[in-house]
Tab-separated table of C-alpha atoms and ligand atoms in Angstrom:
chain	number	residue	atom	x	y	z
A	1	UNK	CA	23.127	16.070	3.410
A	2	UNK	CA	22.777	12.724	5.185
A	3	UNK	CA	19.833	10.830	3.705
A	4	UNK	CA	18.130	7.457	3.686
A	5	UNK	CA	17.958	5.544	0.428
A	6	UNK	CA	16.500	2.294	-0.836
A	7	UNK	CA	19.083	-0.483	-1.177
A	8	UNK	CA	16.747	-3.219	-2.410
A	9	UNK	CA	13.115	-4.018	-3.199
A	10	UNK	CA	10.996	-7.175	-3.177
A	11	UNK	CA	7.396	-8.253	-3.617
A	12	UNK	CA	5.153	-11.263	-3.292
A	13	UNK	CA	1.814	-11.826	-5.009
A	14	UNK	CA	-0.455	-14.813	-4.425
A	15	UNK	CA	-0.911	-17.130	-7.406
A	16	UNK	CA	-4.733	-17.201	-7.444
A	17	UNK	CA	-6.227	-14.728	-9.937
A	18	UNK	CA	-9.810	-13.516	-9.429
A	19	UNK	CA	-11.251	-11.842	-12.520
A	20	UNK	CA	-14.203	-9.449	-12.793
A	21	UNK	CA	-16.084	-12.266	-14.546
A	22	UNK	CA	-15.724	-14.365	-11.375
A	23	UNK	CA	-17.850	-11.787	-9.521
A	24	UNK	CA	-20.445	-11.695	-12.332
A	25	UNK	CA	-21.222	-15.329	-11.495
A	26	UNK	CA	-22.716	-14.512	-8.091
A	27	UNK	CA	-23.045	-10.722	-7.664
A	28	UNK	CA	-25.165	-8.099	-9.437
A	29	UNK	CA	-22.118	-6.559	-11.117
A	30	UNK	CA	-20.304	-6.601	-14.445
A	31	UNK	CA	-16.806	-6.502	-15.880
A	32	UNK	CA	-17.847	-3.262	-17.636
A	33	UNK	CA	-18.922	-1.517	-14.393
A	34	UNK	CA	-15.795	-2.517	-12.461
A	35	UNK	CA	-13.432	-1.629	-15.322
A	36	UNK	CA	-15.080	1.704	-16.081
A	37	UNK	CA	-15.445	2.875	-12.451
A	38	UNK	CA	-12.109	1.667	-11.085
A	39	UNK	CA	-9.763	0.405	-13.835
A	40	UNK	CA	-9.556	-3.048	-12.205
A	41	UNK	CA	-9.717	-6.198	-14.385
A	42	UNK	CA	-8.377	-8.779	-11.942
A	43	UNK	CA	-6.770	-9.120	-8.515
A	44	UNK	CA	-4.798	-11.762	-6.545
A	45	UNK	CA	-6.241	-13.551	-3.523
A	46	UNK	CA	-4.360	-15.783	-1.078
A	47	UNK	CA	-5.082	-19.412	-0.266
A	48	UNK	CA	-7.064	-20.019	2.947
A	49	UNK	CA	-3.949	-21.249	4.746
A	50	UNK	CA	-1.871	-18.127	4.019
A	51	UNK	CA	-1.508	-15.252	6.500
A	52	UNK	CA	-0.011	-11.794	6.094
A	53	UNK	CA	3.342	-12.730	7.688
A	54	UNK	CA	3.791	-15.498	5.086
A	55	UNK	CA	3.661	-12.889	2.332
A	56	UNK	CA	5.873	-10.416	4.222
A	57	UNK	CA	8.463	-13.160	4.611
A	58	UNK	CA	8.670	-13.785	0.849
A	59	UNK	CA	8.734	-10.085	-0.100
A	60	UNK	CA	11.364	-9.393	2.584
A	61	UNK	CA	13.651	-12.224	1.436
A	62	UNK	CA	13.587	-10.750	-2.077
A	63	UNK	CA	14.255	-7.201	-0.820
A	64	UNK	CA	17.178	-8.386	1.336
A	65	UNK	CA	18.612	-10.404	-1.540
A	66	UNK	CA	18.422	-7.520	-3.994
A	67	UNK	CA	19.956	-5.108	-1.444
A	68	UNK	CA	23.153	-7.096	-0.964
A	69	UNK	CA	22.921	-6.336	2.782
A	70	UNK	CA	23.346	-9.299	5.131
A	71	UNK	CA	20.258	-10.011	7.317
A	72	UNK	CA	22.380	-9.733	10.486
A	73	UNK	CA	22.991	-6.070	9.625
A	74	UNK	CA	19.281	-5.196	9.806
A	75	UNK	CA	18.593	-2.945	12.823
A	76	UNK	CA	14.803	-2.672	12.669
A	77	UNK	CA	11.727	-4.179	11.024
A	78	UNK	CA	8.522	-2.219	10.387
A	79	UNK	CA	5.412	-3.766	8.838
A	80	UNK	CA	2.564	-1.568	7.583
A	81	UNK	CA	-0.729	-3.444	7.517
A	82	UNK	CA	-4.430	-3.225	8.367
A	83	UNK	CA	-4.839	-6.980	7.956
A	84	UNK	CA	-2.262	-8.402	10.408
A	85	UNK	CA	-2.032	-12.087	11.351
A	86	UNK	CA	-3.394	-11.143	14.831
A	87	UNK	CA	-4.168	-7.969	16.781
A	88	UNK	CA	-1.091	-9.059	18.707
A	89	UNK	CA	1.631	-10.224	18.547
A	90	UNK	CA	2.564	-7.907	15.720
A	91	UNK	CA	3.107	-9.326	12.257
A	92	UNK	CA	6.584	-7.751	12.402
A	93	UNK	CA	7.524	-9.885	15.433
A	94	UNK	CA	6.346	-13.030	13.647
A	95	UNK	CA	8.470	-12.106	10.628
A	96	UNK	CA	11.486	-11.204	12.804
A	97	UNK	CA	11.427	-14.807	14.004
A	98	UNK	CA	10.798	-16.340	10.573
A	99	UNK	CA	13.712	-14.367	9.100
A	100	UNK	CA	15.963	-15.292	12.056
A	101	UNK	CA	16.826	-11.635	12.628
A	102	UNK	CA	18.600	-10.440	15.767
A	103	UNK	CA	16.551	-9.142	18.741
A	104	UNK	CA	15.922	-5.866	16.934
A	105	UNK	CA	12.887	-3.601	17.369
A	106	UNK	CA	10.035	-4.991	15.241
A	107	UNK	CA	6.592	-3.419	15.105
A	108	UNK	CA	3.501	-2.890	12.951
A	109	UNK	CA	1.984	0.425	12.004
A	110	UNK	CA	-1.611	1.041	10.950
A	111	UNK	CA	-2.226	3.815	8.435
A	112	UNK	CA	-4.311	1.919	5.848
A	113	UNK	CA	-3.294	2.671	2.258
A	114	UNK	CA	-0.765	5.298	3.407
A	115	UNK	CA	0.969	2.743	5.654
A	116	UNK	CA	4.027	2.278	3.466
A	117	UNK	CA	4.711	6.027	3.244
A	118	UNK	CA	4.267	6.343	7.029
A	119	UNK	CA	6.609	3.391	7.680
A	120	UNK	CA	9.251	4.766	5.307
A	121	UNK	CA	9.132	8.112	7.088
A	122	UNK	CA	9.576	6.468	10.506
A	123	UNK	CA	12.532	4.496	9.132
A	124	UNK	CA	14.028	7.561	7.464
A	125	UNK	CA	14.097	9.389	10.789
A	126	UNK	CA	15.886	6.547	12.593
A	127	UNK	CA	18.479	6.400	9.804
A	128	UNK	CA	18.914	10.173	9.599
A	129	UNK	CA	19.558	10.496	13.337
A	130	UNK	CA	21.869	7.454	13.154
A	131	UNK	CA	20.077	5.307	15.732
A	132	UNK	CA	19.676	2.627	13.062
A	133	UNK	CA	21.613	1.903	9.876
A	134	UNK	CA	19.599	-0.639	7.880
A	135	UNK	CA	15.825	-0.945	8.250
A	136	UNK	CA	13.511	-3.413	6.566
A	137	UNK	CA	10.180	-1.774	5.726
A	138	UNK	CA	7.394	-4.071	4.526
A	139	UNK	CA	3.744	-3.510	3.692
A	140	UNK	CA	1.307	-6.358	3.217
A	141	UNK	CA	-2.421	-6.927	3.081
A	142	UNK	CA	-4.851	-9.794	2.838
A	143	UNK	CA	-7.917	-7.715	2.087
A	144	UNK	CA	-9.760	-10.706	0.634
A	145	UNK	CA	-10.236	-11.956	4.211
A	146	UNK	CA	-11.688	-8.673	5.530
A	147	UNK	CA	-13.773	-7.747	2.466
A	148	UNK	CA	-17.435	-8.782	2.505
A	149	UNK	CA	-17.839	-11.281	-0.362
A	150	UNK	CA	-21.551	-10.349	-0.534
A	151	UNK	CA	-20.945	-6.577	-0.868
A	152	UNK	CA	-20.458	-5.645	-4.516
A	153	UNK	CA	-19.478	-2.056	-3.630
A	154	UNK	CA	-16.256	-3.148	-1.855
A	155	UNK	CA	-15.243	-6.742	-2.586
A	156	UNK	CA	-14.516	-6.122	-6.270
A	157	UNK	CA	-11.973	-3.418	-5.422
A	158	UNK	CA	-9.499	-5.208	-3.184
A	159	UNK	CA	-6.580	-7.599	-3.627
A	160	UNK	CA	-3.810	-9.269	-1.620
A	161	UNK	CA	-0.043	-8.783	-1.838
A	162	UNK	CA	3.144	-7.719	-0.112
A	163	UNK	CA	6.090	-5.468	-0.875
A	164	UNK	CA	9.265	-4.609	0.995
A	165	UNK	CA	12.269	-2.319	0.787
A	166	UNK	CA	15.572	-2.258	2.615
A	167	UNK	CA	16.457	1.303	3.621
A	168	UNK	CA	19.896	2.455	4.637
A	169	UNK	CA	22.113	5.548	4.765
A	170	UNK	CA	23.235	7.614	1.802
A	171	UNK	CA	25.687	10.461	1.684
A	172	UNK	CA	25.464	10.854	-2.067
A	173	UNK	CA	22.784	12.363	-4.268
A	174	UNK	CA	20.408	9.423	-4.122
A	175	UNK	CA	17.836	9.075	-1.363
A	176	UNK	CA	14.641	10.503	0.061
A	177	UNK	CA	14.391	14.225	-0.635
A	178	UNK	CA	11.081	15.155	0.984
A	179	UNK	CA	8.147	13.494	2.726
A	180	UNK	CA	4.894	14.754	4.191
A	181	UNK	CA	2.366	12.602	6.079
A	182	UNK	CA	-1.083	13.673	7.329
A	183	UNK	CA	-4.274	12.443	8.982
A	184	UNK	CA	-7.855	13.598	9.625
A	185	UNK	CA	-9.649	11.375	12.144
A	186	UNK	CA	-12.790	13.458	11.781
A	187	UNK	CA	-13.355	11.472	8.580
A	188	UNK	CA	-12.633	8.069	10.151
A	189	UNK	CA	-16.132	6.779	9.447
A	190	UNK	CA	-15.648	6.931	5.668
A	191	UNK	CA	-13.544	3.781	5.762
A	192	UNK	CA	-13.576	1.399	8.697
A	193	UNK	CA	-13.692	-2.129	10.007
A	194	UNK	CA	-16.393	-1.653	12.671
A	195	UNK	CA	-15.937	-4.721	14.906
A	196	UNK	CA	-13.213	-6.929	16.329
A	197	UNK	CA	-11.497	-4.232	18.414
A	198	UNK	CA	-12.331	-2.865	21.873
A	199	UNK	CA	-15.170	-0.631	20.589
A	200	UNK	CA	-17.176	-3.582	19.311
A	201	UNK	CA	-15.669	-6.859	20.543
A	202	UNK	CA	-16.781	-9.968	18.654
A	203	UNK	CA	-20.272	-11.213	19.556
A	204	UNK	CA	-22.866	-13.284	17.780
A	205	UNK	CA	-24.559	-10.021	16.833
A	206	UNK	CA	-21.458	-8.364	15.335
A	207	UNK	CA	-20.943	-11.435	13.189
A	208	UNK	CA	-24.615	-11.517	12.138
A	209	UNK	CA	-24.475	-7.821	11.196
A	210	UNK	CA	-21.314	-8.454	9.125
A	211	UNK	CA	-19.435	-5.866	11.199
A	212	UNK	CA	-16.126	-7.733	10.831
A	213	UNK	CA	-15.886	-6.674	7.196
A	214	UNK	CA	-14.537	-3.367	5.953
A	215	UNK	CA	-17.040	-0.649	5.040
A	216	UNK	CA	-16.354	2.238	2.701
A	217	UNK	CA	-18.360	5.250	1.612
A	218	UNK	CA	-16.730	5.140	-1.809
A	219	UNK	CA	-18.151	8.286	-3.315
A	220	UNK	CA	-17.273	10.587	-0.396
A	221	UNK	CA	-13.833	8.944	-0.004
A	222	UNK	CA	-13.176	9.569	-3.695
A	223	UNK	CA	-13.592	13.355	-3.340
A	224	UNK	CA	-11.079	13.548	-0.487
A	225	UNK	CA	-8.618	11.247	-2.271
A	226	UNK	CA	-8.495	13.467	-5.336
A	227	UNK	CA	-7.785	16.718	-3.477
A	228	UNK	CA	-5.498	15.348	-0.767
A	229	UNK	CA	-3.323	13.208	-3.055
A	230	UNK	CA	-2.996	16.085	-5.514
A	231	UNK	CA	-2.099	18.657	-2.860
A	232	UNK	CA	0.477	16.540	-1.032
A	233	UNK	CA	2.202	15.614	-4.322
A	234	UNK	CA	2.582	19.298	-5.181
A	235	UNK	CA	3.796	20.020	-1.641
A	236	UNK	CA	6.633	17.445	-1.526
A	237	UNK	CA	7.818	18.376	-5.011
A	238	UNK	CA	7.990	22.010	-3.946
A	239	UNK	CA	9.943	21.192	-0.764
A	240	UNK	CA	12.433	19.207	-2.868
A	241	UNK	CA	12.768	22.131	-5.288
A	242	UNK	CA	11.254	20.106	-8.148
A	243	UNK	CA	8.229	20.230	-10.435
A	244	UNK	CA	6.127	17.490	-11.986
A	245	UNK	CA	8.316	17.707	-15.100
A	246	UNK	CA	11.309	16.397	-13.104
A	247	UNK	CA	9.485	13.201	-12.107
A	248	UNK	CA	10.577	10.119	-14.066
A	249	UNK	CA	8.192	7.626	-12.466
A	250	UNK	CA	5.074	8.431	-10.456
A	251	UNK	CA	3.709	5.620	-8.275
A	252	UNK	CA	0.412	6.669	-6.715
A	253	UNK	CA	-1.710	4.473	-4.487
A	254	UNK	CA	-3.916	2.435	-6.809
A	255	UNK	CA	-7.523	2.602	-5.585
A	256	UNK	CA	-9.045	3.991	-8.737
A	257	UNK	CA	-7.658	4.852	-12.169
A	258	UNK	CA	-9.506	8.177	-12.247
A	259	UNK	CA	-7.953	9.288	-8.926
A	260	UNK	CA	-4.442	8.531	-10.244
A	261	UNK	CA	-5.122	10.435	-13.465
A	262	UNK	CA	-6.382	13.565	-11.724
A	263	UNK	CA	-3.506	13.482	-9.201
A	264	UNK	CA	-0.992	13.357	-12.053
A	265	UNK	CA	-2.680	16.316	-13.762
A	266	UNK	CA	-2.713	18.340	-10.506
A	267	UNK	CA	1.022	17.623	-9.952
A	268	UNK	CA	1.927	18.463	-13.564
A	269	UNK	CA	3.112	14.925	-14.348
A	270	UNK	CA	2.558	13.354	-17.795
A	271	UNK	CA	0.139	10.452	-17.610
A	272	UNK	CA	2.691	8.134	-19.321
A	273	UNK	CA	4.909	8.507	-16.255
A	274	UNK	CA	2.298	6.989	-13.953
A	275	UNK	CA	3.202	3.381	-13.165
A	276	UNK	CA	-0.036	1.419	-13.148
A	277	UNK	CA	-0.784	-1.981	-11.619
A	278	UNK	CA	-4.452	-1.510	-10.689
A	279	UNK	CA	-5.746	-3.476	-13.707
A	280	UNK	CA	-3.994	-6.645	-12.520
A	281	UNK	CA	-3.805	-6.319	-8.718
A	282	UNK	CA	-6.660	-3.994	-7.655
A	283	UNK	CA	-6.256	-2.041	-4.418
A	284	UNK	CA	-3.839	-3.808	-2.035
A	285	UNK	CA	-3.923	-0.936	0.487
A	286	UNK	CA	-0.448	-0.405	2.044
A	287	UNK	CA	1.149	-3.051	-0.203
A	288	UNK	CA	0.211	-1.312	-3.435
A	289	UNK	CA	3.112	1.142	-3.644
A	290	UNK	CA	6.014	-1.187	-2.700
A	291	UNK	CA	4.701	-3.885	-5.065
A	292	UNK	CA	4.561	-1.365	-7.936
A	293	UNK	CA	7.976	0.050	-6.973
A	294	UNK	CA	9.548	-3.409	-7.051
A	295	UNK	CA	8.020	-4.135	-10.462
A	296	UNK	CA	9.137	-0.809	-11.916
A	297	UNK	CA	12.700	-1.350	-10.641
A	298	UNK	CA	12.903	-4.923	-11.942
A	299	UNK	CA	11.517	-3.845	-15.330
A	300	UNK	CA	14.317	-1.276	-15.580
A	301	UNK	CA	11.884	1.662	-15.535
A	302	UNK	CA	13.716	3.249	-12.580
A	303	UNK	CA	17.440	3.914	-12.896
A	304	UNK	CA	20.112	5.725	-10.860
A	305	UNK	CA	19.457	9.474	-10.803
A	306	UNK	CA	15.727	9.192	-11.611
A	307	UNK	CA	13.236	11.162	-9.542
A	308	UNK	CA	10.465	8.910	-8.189
A	309	UNK	CA	7.294	10.213	-6.539
A	310	UNK	CA	5.198	8.020	-4.206
A	311	UNK	CA	1.763	9.269	-3.115
A	312	UNK	CA	-0.971	7.576	-1.065
A	313	UNK	CA	-4.352	8.076	0.563
A	314	UNK	CA	-6.525	5.819	2.709
A	315	UNK	CA	-8.545	5.031	5.806
A	316	UNK	CA	-8.027	7.141	8.899
A	317	UNK	CA	-8.166	9.267	6.881
A	318	UNK	CA	-4.447	9.320	6.176
A	319	UNK	CA	-2.451	10.607	3.245
A	320	UNK	CA	1.154	11.376	2.375
A	321	UNK	CA	3.808	11.523	-0.312
A	322	UNK	CA	7.532	11.089	-0.649
A	323	UNK	CA	9.896	12.120	-3.408
A	324	UNK	CA	13.252	10.436	-3.824
A	325	UNK	CA	16.179	10.322	-6.198
A	326	UNK	CA	17.112	6.752	-7.158
B	401	ACO	N1	-21.279	-3.296	-9.710
B	401	ACO	C1	-22.333	-2.623	-10.185
B	401	ACO	N2	-22.842	-1.548	-9.562
B	401	ACO	C2	-22.266	-1.149	-8.421
B	401	ACO	C3	-21.160	-1.819	-7.863
B	401	ACO	C4	-20.674	-2.941	-8.552
B	401	ACO	N3	-19.597	-3.656	-8.133
B	401	ACO	N4	-20.813	-1.188	-6.735
B	401	ACO	C5	-21.640	-0.164	-6.567
B	401	ACO	N5	-22.537	-0.122	-7.589
B	401	ACO	C6	-23.620	0.825	-7.826
B	401	ACO	C7	-24.020	1.574	-6.575
B	401	ACO	O1	-24.945	0.831	-5.821
B	401	ACO	C8	-24.622	2.837	-7.149
B	401	ACO	O2	-25.936	2.528	-7.581
B	401	ACO	P1	-27.107	3.645	-7.415
B	401	ACO	O3	-26.656	4.805	-8.233
B	401	ACO	O4	-28.280	2.905	-7.943
B	401	ACO	O5	-27.145	3.936	-5.944
B	401	ACO	C9	-23.781	3.092	-8.420
B	401	ACO	O6	-23.153	1.838	-8.712
B	401	ACO	C10	-22.741	4.167	-8.267
B	401	ACO	O7	-22.008	3.915	-7.065
B	401	ACO	P2	-20.884	4.905	-6.593
B	401	ACO	O8	-20.355	4.442	-5.276
B	401	ACO	O9	-21.373	6.316	-6.688
B	401	ACO	O10	-19.774	4.678	-7.722
B	401	ACO	P3	-18.457	5.486	-7.975
B	401	ACO	O11	-18.420	5.992	-9.350
B	401	ACO	O12	-18.171	6.466	-6.870
B	401	ACO	O13	-17.334	4.341	-7.903
B	401	ACO	C11	-15.707	3.559	-6.301
B	401	ACO	C12	-17.185	3.586	-6.716
B	401	ACO	C13	-14.935	2.825	-7.404
B	401	ACO	C14	-15.581	2.816	-4.989
B	401	ACO	C15	-15.168	5.003	-6.141
B	401	ACO	O14	-16.063	5.757	-5.369
B	401	ACO	C16	-13.797	5.084	-5.489
B	401	ACO	O15	-12.811	4.691	-6.079
B	401	ACO	N6	-13.706	5.653	-4.281
B	401	ACO	C17	-12.435	5.926	-3.599
B	401	ACO	C18	-11.820	4.696	-3.028
B	401	ACO	C19	-10.563	5.051	-2.270
B	401	ACO	O16	-9.765	5.878	-2.673
B	401	ACO	N7	-10.383	4.447	-1.093
B	401	ACO	C20	-9.259	4.776	-0.245
B	401	ACO	C21	-8.268	3.728	-0.228
B	401	ACO	S1	-8.877	2.175	0.374
B	401	ACO	C22	-8.195	1.871	1.966
B	401	ACO	O17	-7.706	2.735	2.638
B	401	ACO	C23	-8.351	0.470	2.505
């Protein structure tokens, strides 16, 4: 069967490390609370002068280099982000220019933490129906600039980073075996950035009410994350004719250690197979999975023939999973 497979991976993480102790200095929180409730010890934050496209550029260069595919062969660029440089032009168009790519289609997609899985699925379809051969898929977030530094219930959870993959055709055994993506807009209020769009354009009042920062009902979101991530993992494995025992590396979205643990149990995957980055990077929304994937590949944890499961959940609500053979 004609499939899409990953030819190369890349990532970029800002240098600045923010530890849990840094928050203790000015918020009513503790390293113990953050570690116990989420699994996070530290996260990376960008410099003030850095924007999302700057990180996408670095991650993309690394993905292109590791793929061995020449940039002029790239037919499309998709960037998954909820923290773009601007509402428009898209971050993808800015990166298309910075990478000196041809006049290819370049666009952003918004699916919060599930953005990378959504973008991969869009790319897979273009490759499978042969309207594109090589597609650069990136996911990047600067959540430190949309998190409220005064809100202990959100700011401690989020980090910045970017990851990218170069997808192309495969006629062999390796490639994407099954993907499912979902949404439920009825639960949109659980996780949102209330102002800055056409519903609540920027005014003095929206700024005063701190409506330009992301809001999350953590507890309620948690319950949906556990069931939806677990169910979709089981579903894609079944479609691919696999079980949790076949999975070599499981890369779930990293919002909370406890969510990852219960998803692995539900999918029948040993906890040692879960690739974890949350302790050092926190939740980087869409960027989390491609950053972890790049690390796992470069550490030699993923090798040809291995079954890899990716699984995400986030604002929208959105969720989805993909299973592939490396
Ligand atoms: N330090 C100390 N106490 C805190 C902090 C903090 N940083 N934050 C909240 N608390 C307090 C709360 O005020 C509350 O106090 P109360 O009991 O006196 O009211 C108490 O701790 C418990 O708060 P909960 O929100 O119930 O804590 P919970 O155990 O649920 O953990 C967390 C919070 C980590 C956010 C968890 O709910 C979670 O991981 N939720 C899911 C997140 C997720 O999956 N998001 C989707 C992806 S993100 C995206 O799409 C951008």
